[in-house]
C-alpha cells in the first residue's frame, strides 16, 4: 500500500488525495480564485474566515467579477476542491473556512 492509499472495510485500497502529491498541488493552484483564497488565508490573522468575507476579498482581487457569482463559485467548486485536497477545512453548513498547515507550504509556489 502506498502513502496515498488507505484500507477499506473490504480490504481493497482506495486512493486518498495527498497534499504532497504534485498533481494535486498543481490542480489546486491552477485557478486564480484558489490561489487568492490560499494567499488570503495565509495573510489574515484569524483562525476562521466566513464565506462572505472571503468572497468579497476574492472578487476585489479579480477585476471584472461579480461578488455574488464569486461567492457561489467558491462555495460550490473552489472551496470543496481545496478541502478535498486537504489545504483547507470547509464547513458547508456554517460557511466557515479554516486553513490547514499545508497552506504555508504552497505559498512559495505562487507568491513573489
mmCIF file of C-alpha atoms in Angstrom:
data_model
loop_
_atom_site.group_PDB
_atom_site.id
_atom_site.type_symbol
_atom_site.label_atom_id
_atom_site.label_comp_id
_atom_site.label_asym_id
_atom_site.label_seq_id
_atom_site.Cartn_x
_atom_site.Cartn_y
_atom_site.Cartn_z
ATOM 1 C CA UNK A 1 0.000 0.000 0.000
ATOM 2 C CA UNK A 2 1.374 3.440 -0.923
ATOM 3 C CA UNK A 3 1.159 6.659 1.105
ATOM 4 C CA UNK A 4 -1.810 7.800 -0.963
ATOM 5 C CA UNK A 5 -3.879 4.691 -0.254
ATOM 6 C CA UNK A 6 -5.939 3.697 2.725
ATOM 7 C CA UNK A 7 -7.505 0.365 3.695
ATOM 8 C CA UNK A 8 -11.254 -0.056 3.459
ATOM 9 C CA UNK A 9 -13.632 -2.465 5.168
ATOM 10 C CA UNK A 10 -13.361 -4.823 2.198
ATOM 11 C CA UNK A 11 -9.569 -4.769 2.365
ATOM 12 C CA UNK A 12 -9.267 -3.071 -1.036
ATOM 13 C CA UNK A 13 -7.141 0.067 -1.017
ATOM 14 C CA UNK A 14 -8.511 3.301 -2.392
ATOM 15 C CA UNK A 15 -6.559 6.389 -3.383
ATOM 16 C CA UNK A 16 -6.755 9.338 -0.992
ATOM 17 C CA UNK A 17 -5.746 12.784 -2.250
ATOM 18 C CA UNK A 18 -2.482 13.870 -0.674
ATOM 19 C CA UNK A 19 -1.348 17.467 -0.263
ATOM 20 C CA UNK A 20 2.132 16.205 -1.074
ATOM 21 C CA UNK A 21 1.048 14.893 -4.494
ATOM 22 C CA UNK A 22 2.291 17.412 -7.083
ATOM 23 C CA UNK A 23 -0.667 16.855 -9.399
ATOM 24 C CA UNK A 24 -2.992 17.881 -6.535
ATOM 25 C CA UNK A 25 -0.864 20.936 -5.813
ATOM 26 C CA UNK A 26 -0.881 21.993 -9.459
ATOM 27 C CA UNK A 27 -4.629 21.417 -9.723
ATOM 28 C CA UNK A 28 -5.220 23.418 -6.538
ATOM 29 C CA UNK A 29 -3.113 26.315 -7.815
ATOM 30 C CA UNK A 30 -4.448 26.221 -11.369
ATOM 31 C CA UNK A 31 -7.208 28.786 -10.848
ATOM 32 C CA UNK A 32 -6.575 32.375 -9.656
ATOM 33 C CA UNK A 33 -9.562 32.121 -7.318
ATOM 34 C CA UNK A 34 -7.935 29.264 -5.386
ATOM 35 C CA UNK A 35 -4.539 30.994 -5.289
ATOM 36 C CA UNK A 36 -6.225 34.126 -3.928
ATOM 37 C CA UNK A 37 -8.071 32.081 -1.282
ATOM 38 C CA UNK A 38 -4.874 30.410 -0.080
ATOM 39 C CA UNK A 39 -2.953 33.683 -0.077
ATOM 40 C CA UNK A 40 -5.701 35.452 1.888
ATOM 41 C CA UNK A 41 -5.911 32.646 4.447
ATOM 42 C CA UNK A 42 -2.172 32.900 4.953
ATOM 43 C CA UNK A 43 -2.196 36.707 5.286
ATOM 44 C CA UNK A 44 -5.089 37.102 7.718
ATOM 45 C CA UNK A 45 -4.596 36.518 11.427
ATOM 46 C CA UNK A 46 -7.970 34.871 12.003
ATOM 47 C CA UNK A 47 -8.281 31.139 12.631
ATOM 48 C CA UNK A 48 -11.510 31.071 10.636
ATOM 49 C CA UNK A 49 -12.997 33.104 7.798
ATOM 50 C CA UNK A 50 -16.638 33.349 6.761
ATOM 51 C CA UNK A 51 -17.528 32.800 3.107
ATOM 52 C CA UNK A 52 -18.963 36.334 2.757
ATOM 53 C CA UNK A 53 -15.662 37.922 3.801
ATOM 54 C CA UNK A 54 -13.644 35.599 1.607
ATOM 55 C CA UNK A 55 -15.942 36.179 -1.380
ATOM 56 C CA UNK A 56 -15.624 39.957 -1.015
ATOM 57 C CA UNK A 57 -11.838 39.697 -0.881
ATOM 58 C CA UNK A 58 -11.530 37.353 -3.871
ATOM 59 C CA UNK A 59 -13.900 39.397 -6.038
ATOM 60 C CA UNK A 60 -11.991 42.590 -5.186
ATOM 61 C CA UNK A 61 -8.731 40.954 -6.304
ATOM 62 C CA UNK A 62 -10.122 39.621 -9.576
ATOM 63 C CA UNK A 63 -11.101 42.513 -11.820
ATOM 64 C CA UNK A 64 -14.470 42.445 -13.528
ATOM 65 C CA UNK A 65 -16.013 39.788 -11.297
ATOM 66 C CA UNK A 66 -19.384 39.882 -9.556
ATOM 67 C CA UNK A 67 -19.128 39.229 -5.811
ATOM 68 C CA UNK A 68 -22.286 37.087 -5.722
ATOM 69 C CA UNK A 69 -21.018 34.928 -8.573
ATOM 70 C CA UNK A 70 -17.582 34.603 -6.966
ATOM 71 C CA UNK A 71 -19.140 33.550 -3.648
ATOM 72 C CA UNK A 72 -21.227 30.939 -5.441
ATOM 73 C CA UNK A 73 -18.233 29.566 -7.354
ATOM 74 C CA UNK A 74 -16.178 29.456 -4.152
ATOM 75 C CA UNK A 75 -18.936 27.629 -2.279
ATOM 76 C CA UNK A 76 -19.795 25.085 -4.969
ATOM 77 C CA UNK A 77 -16.450 24.486 -6.661
ATOM 78 C CA UNK A 78 -13.232 26.064 -5.402
ATOM 79 C CA UNK A 79 -13.543 25.582 -1.627
ATOM 80 C CA UNK A 80 -14.708 21.945 -1.868
ATOM 81 C CA UNK A 81 -11.764 21.213 -4.170
ATOM 82 C CA UNK A 82 -9.283 22.800 -1.762
ATOM 83 C CA UNK A 83 -10.925 20.881 1.103
ATOM 84 C CA UNK A 84 -10.743 17.587 -0.834
ATOM 85 C CA UNK A 85 -7.008 18.118 -1.279
ATOM 86 C CA UNK A 86 -6.590 18.900 2.426
ATOM 87 C CA UNK A 87 -5.488 22.529 2.104
ATOM 88 C CA UNK A 88 -8.496 23.893 3.996
ATOM 89 C CA UNK A 89 -11.353 22.754 6.185
ATOM 90 C CA UNK A 90 -14.668 23.998 4.824
ATOM 91 C CA UNK A 91 -17.928 23.648 6.714
ATOM 92 C CA UNK A 92 -20.627 23.924 4.046
ATOM 93 C CA UNK A 93 -23.323 24.376 6.686
ATOM 94 C CA UNK A 94 -21.821 27.275 8.630
ATOM 95 C CA UNK A 95 -19.851 28.590 5.618
ATOM 96 C CA UNK A 96 -16.665 28.773 7.689
ATOM 97 C CA UNK A 97 -13.198 28.182 6.215
ATOM 98 C CA UNK A 98 -10.115 27.172 8.226
ATOM 99 C CA UNK A 99 -6.648 26.907 6.693
ATOM 100 C CA UNK A 100 -4.685 23.703 7.196
ATOM 101 C CA UNK A 101 -0.973 23.624 7.976
ATOM 102 C CA UNK A 102 -0.057 22.708 4.388
ATOM 103 C CA UNK A 103 -1.201 26.118 3.084
ATOM 104 C CA UNK A 104 2.101 27.677 4.160
ATOM 105 C CA UNK A 105 3.988 25.057 2.141
ATOM 106 C CA UNK A 106 2.196 26.108 -1.060
ATOM 107 C CA UNK A 107 2.838 29.848 -0.855
ATOM 108 C CA UNK A 108 6.387 29.808 -2.265
ATOM 109 C CA UNK A 109 4.952 28.234 -5.431
ATOM 110 C CA UNK A 110 2.829 31.250 -6.325
ATOM 111 C CA UNK A 111 3.632 34.248 -4.091
ATOM 112 C CA UNK A 112 6.519 36.510 -5.020
#
